[in-house]
PDB file of C-alpha atoms in Angstrom:
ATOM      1  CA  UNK A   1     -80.324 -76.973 174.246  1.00 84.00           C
ATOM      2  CA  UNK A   2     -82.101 -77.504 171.043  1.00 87.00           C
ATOM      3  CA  UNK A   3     -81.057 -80.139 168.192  1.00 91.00           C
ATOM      4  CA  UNK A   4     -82.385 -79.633 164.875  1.00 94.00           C
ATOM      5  CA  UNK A   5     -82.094 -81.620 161.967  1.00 96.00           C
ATOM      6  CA  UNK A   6     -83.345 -80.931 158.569  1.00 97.00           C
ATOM      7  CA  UNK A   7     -84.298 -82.956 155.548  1.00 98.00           C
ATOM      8  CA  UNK A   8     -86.102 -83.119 152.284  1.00 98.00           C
ATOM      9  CA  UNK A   9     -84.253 -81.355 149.987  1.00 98.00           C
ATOM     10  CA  UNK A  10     -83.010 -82.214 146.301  1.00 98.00           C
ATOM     11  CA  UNK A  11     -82.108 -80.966 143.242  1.00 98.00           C
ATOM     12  CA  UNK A  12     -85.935 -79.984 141.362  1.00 98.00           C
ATOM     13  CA  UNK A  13     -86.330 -78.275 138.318  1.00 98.00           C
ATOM     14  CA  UNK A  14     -87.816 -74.847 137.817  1.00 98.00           C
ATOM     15  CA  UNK A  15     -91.936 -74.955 138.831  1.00 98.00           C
ATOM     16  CA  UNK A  16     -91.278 -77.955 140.992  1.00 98.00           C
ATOM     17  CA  UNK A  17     -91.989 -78.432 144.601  1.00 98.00           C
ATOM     18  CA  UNK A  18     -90.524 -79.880 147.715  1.00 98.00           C
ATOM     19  CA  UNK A  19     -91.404 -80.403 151.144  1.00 98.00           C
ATOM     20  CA  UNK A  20     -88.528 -79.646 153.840  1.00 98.00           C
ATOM     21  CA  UNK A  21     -89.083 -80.759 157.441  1.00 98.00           C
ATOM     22  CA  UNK A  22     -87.200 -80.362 160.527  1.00 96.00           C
ATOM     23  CA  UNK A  23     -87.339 -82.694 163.371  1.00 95.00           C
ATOM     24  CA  UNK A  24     -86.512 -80.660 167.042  1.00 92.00           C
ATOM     25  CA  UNK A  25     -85.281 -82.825 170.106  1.00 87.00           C
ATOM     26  CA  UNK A  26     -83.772 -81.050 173.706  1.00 84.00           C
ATOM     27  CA  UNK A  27     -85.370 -78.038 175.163  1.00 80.00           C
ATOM     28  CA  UNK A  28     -88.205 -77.893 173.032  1.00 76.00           C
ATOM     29  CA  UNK A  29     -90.923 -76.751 175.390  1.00 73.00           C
ATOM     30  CA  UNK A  30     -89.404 -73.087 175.711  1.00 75.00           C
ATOM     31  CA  UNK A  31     -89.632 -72.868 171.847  1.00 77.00           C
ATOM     32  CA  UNK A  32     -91.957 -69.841 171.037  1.00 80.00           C
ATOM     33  CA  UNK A  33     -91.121 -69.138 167.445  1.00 93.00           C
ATOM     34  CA  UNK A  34     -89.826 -71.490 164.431  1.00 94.00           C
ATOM     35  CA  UNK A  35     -88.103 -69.920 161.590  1.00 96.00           C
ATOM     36  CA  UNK A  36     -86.721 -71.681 158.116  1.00 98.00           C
ATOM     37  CA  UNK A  37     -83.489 -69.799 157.122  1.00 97.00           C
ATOM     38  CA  UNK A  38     -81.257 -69.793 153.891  1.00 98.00           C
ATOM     39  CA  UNK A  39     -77.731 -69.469 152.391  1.00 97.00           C
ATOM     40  CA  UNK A  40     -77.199 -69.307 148.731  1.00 96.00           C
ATOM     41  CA  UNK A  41     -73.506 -69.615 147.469  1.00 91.00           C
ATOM     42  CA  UNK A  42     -71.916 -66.244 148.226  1.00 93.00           C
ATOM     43  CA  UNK A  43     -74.990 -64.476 150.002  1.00 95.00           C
ATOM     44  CA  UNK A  44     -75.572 -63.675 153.912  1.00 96.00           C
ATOM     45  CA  UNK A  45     -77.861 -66.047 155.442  1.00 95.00           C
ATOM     46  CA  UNK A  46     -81.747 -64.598 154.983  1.00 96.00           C
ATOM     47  CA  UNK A  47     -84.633 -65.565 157.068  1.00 97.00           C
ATOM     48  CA  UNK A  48     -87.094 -66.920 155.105  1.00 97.00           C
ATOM     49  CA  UNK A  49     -90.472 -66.854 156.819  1.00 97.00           C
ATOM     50  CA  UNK A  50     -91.202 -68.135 160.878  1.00 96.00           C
ATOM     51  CA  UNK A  51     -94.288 -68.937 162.685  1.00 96.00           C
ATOM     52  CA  UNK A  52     -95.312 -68.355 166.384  1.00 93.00           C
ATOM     53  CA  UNK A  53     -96.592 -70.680 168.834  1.00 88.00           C
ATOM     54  CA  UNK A  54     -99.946 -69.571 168.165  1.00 89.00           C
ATOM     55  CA  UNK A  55     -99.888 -70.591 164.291  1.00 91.00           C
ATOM     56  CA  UNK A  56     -99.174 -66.752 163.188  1.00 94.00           C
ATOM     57  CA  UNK A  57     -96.845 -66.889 159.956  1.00 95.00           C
ATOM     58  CA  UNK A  58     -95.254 -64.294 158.225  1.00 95.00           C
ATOM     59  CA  UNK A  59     -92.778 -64.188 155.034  1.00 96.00           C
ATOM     60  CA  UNK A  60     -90.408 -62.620 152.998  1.00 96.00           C
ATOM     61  CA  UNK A  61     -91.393 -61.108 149.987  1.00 96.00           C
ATOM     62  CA  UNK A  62     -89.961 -63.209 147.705  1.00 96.00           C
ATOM     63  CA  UNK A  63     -91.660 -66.537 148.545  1.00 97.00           C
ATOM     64  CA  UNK A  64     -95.244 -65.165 149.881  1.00 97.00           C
ATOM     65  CA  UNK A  65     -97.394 -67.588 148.346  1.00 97.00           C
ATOM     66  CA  UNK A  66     -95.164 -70.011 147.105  1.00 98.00           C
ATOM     67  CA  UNK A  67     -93.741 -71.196 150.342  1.00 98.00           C
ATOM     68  CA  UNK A  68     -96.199 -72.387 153.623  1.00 98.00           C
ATOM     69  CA  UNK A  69     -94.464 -72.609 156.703  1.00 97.00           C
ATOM     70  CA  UNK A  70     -96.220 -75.207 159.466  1.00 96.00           C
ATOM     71  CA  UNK A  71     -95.486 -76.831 162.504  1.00 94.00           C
ATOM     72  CA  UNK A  72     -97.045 -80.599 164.377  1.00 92.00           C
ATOM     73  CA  UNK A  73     -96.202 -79.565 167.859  1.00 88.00           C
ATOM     74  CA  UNK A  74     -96.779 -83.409 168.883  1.00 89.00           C
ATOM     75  CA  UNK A  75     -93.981 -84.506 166.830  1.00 92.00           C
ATOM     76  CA  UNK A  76     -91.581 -81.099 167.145  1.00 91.00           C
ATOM     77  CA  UNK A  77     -91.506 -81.003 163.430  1.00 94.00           C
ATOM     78  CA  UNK A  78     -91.904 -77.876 161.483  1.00 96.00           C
ATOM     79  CA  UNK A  79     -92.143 -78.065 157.596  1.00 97.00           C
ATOM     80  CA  UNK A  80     -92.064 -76.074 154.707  1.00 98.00           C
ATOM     81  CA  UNK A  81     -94.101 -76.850 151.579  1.00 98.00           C
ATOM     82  CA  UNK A  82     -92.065 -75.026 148.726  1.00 98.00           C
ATOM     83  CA  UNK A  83     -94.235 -74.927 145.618  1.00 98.00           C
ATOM     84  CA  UNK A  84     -93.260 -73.026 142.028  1.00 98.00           C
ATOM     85  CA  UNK A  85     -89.582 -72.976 142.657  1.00 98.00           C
ATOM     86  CA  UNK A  86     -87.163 -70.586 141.108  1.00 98.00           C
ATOM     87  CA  UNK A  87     -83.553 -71.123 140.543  1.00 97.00           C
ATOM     88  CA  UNK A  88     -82.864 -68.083 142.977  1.00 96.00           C
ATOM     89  CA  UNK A  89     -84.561 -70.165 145.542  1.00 98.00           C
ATOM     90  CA  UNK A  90     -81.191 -72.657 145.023  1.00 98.00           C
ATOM     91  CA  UNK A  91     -79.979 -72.220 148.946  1.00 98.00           C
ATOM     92  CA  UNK A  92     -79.098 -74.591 152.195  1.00 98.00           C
ATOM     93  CA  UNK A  93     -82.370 -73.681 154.072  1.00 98.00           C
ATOM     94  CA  UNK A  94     -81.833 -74.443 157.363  1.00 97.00           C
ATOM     95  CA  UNK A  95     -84.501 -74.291 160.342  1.00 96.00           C
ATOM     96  CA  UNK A  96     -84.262 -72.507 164.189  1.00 95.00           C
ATOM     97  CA  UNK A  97     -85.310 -70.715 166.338  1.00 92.00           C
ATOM     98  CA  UNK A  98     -87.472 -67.306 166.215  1.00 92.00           C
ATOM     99  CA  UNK A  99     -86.141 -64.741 166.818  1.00 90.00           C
ATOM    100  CA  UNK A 100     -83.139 -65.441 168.638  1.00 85.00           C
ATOM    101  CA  UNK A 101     -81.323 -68.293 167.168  1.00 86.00           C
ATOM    102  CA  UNK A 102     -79.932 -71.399 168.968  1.00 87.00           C
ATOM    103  CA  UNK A 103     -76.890 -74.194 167.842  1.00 91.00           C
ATOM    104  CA  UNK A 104     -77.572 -74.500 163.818  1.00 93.00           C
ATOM    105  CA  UNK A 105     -78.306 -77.785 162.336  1.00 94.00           C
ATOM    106  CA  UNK A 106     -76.732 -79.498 159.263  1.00 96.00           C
ATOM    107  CA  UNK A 107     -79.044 -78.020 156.732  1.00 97.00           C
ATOM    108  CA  UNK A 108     -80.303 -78.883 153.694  1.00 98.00           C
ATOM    109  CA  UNK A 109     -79.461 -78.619 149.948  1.00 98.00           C
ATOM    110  CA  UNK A 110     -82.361 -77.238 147.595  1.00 98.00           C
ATOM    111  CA  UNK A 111     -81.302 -76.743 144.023  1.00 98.00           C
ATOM    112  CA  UNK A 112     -83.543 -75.758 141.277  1.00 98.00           C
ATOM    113  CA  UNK A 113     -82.398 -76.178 138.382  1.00 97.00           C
ATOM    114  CA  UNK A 114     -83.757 -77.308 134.687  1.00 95.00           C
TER     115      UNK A 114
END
């Protein structure tokens, strides 16, 4: 079993940036894949971007080169630097597992808004 917990977000106002980490503790060693995840109000859960064990990274359209996905594999923490936000980008973003998901964390609250 893997336990996630994420942190970092706030409330920022349009063109802002945050940083969201999440700190992994259990199983980690059979992690291959890390993936950051959101929910706006009303809308499915979408994955947001994910990145391999071997640093590969790949997004979704509509944050490629706003949002960076990394990882510090000596302190099972993967972040996500989210620069130029958009109110659409308003979500819980919550972090697992690649591709198949574990036990969800708590998430966290980004909302951009001026």
């Amino acid at each position: 079993q893997v336990q996630l917990v994420e942190s970092g977000g706030g409330l920022v106002q349009p063109g802002g940036s945050l940083r969201l980490s999440c700190a992994a503790s259990g199983s980690t060693s059979r992690i291959i894949a890390m993936a950051w995840y959101r929910q706006a109000p009303g809308k499915q859960c979408e994955l947001v971007d994910f990145i391999t064990s071997g640093d590969t990274t790949k997004y979704v359209d509509s944050v490629k080169g706003r949002f960076t996905i990394s990882r510090d594999n000596a302190k099972n923490t993967v972040y996500l630097q989210m620069n130029s936000l958009k109110p659409e980008d308003t979500a819980v973003y919550y972090c697992n597992k690649f591709p198949l998901v574990g036990s969800w964390g708590q998430g966290t609250q980004v909302t951009v808004s001026s």
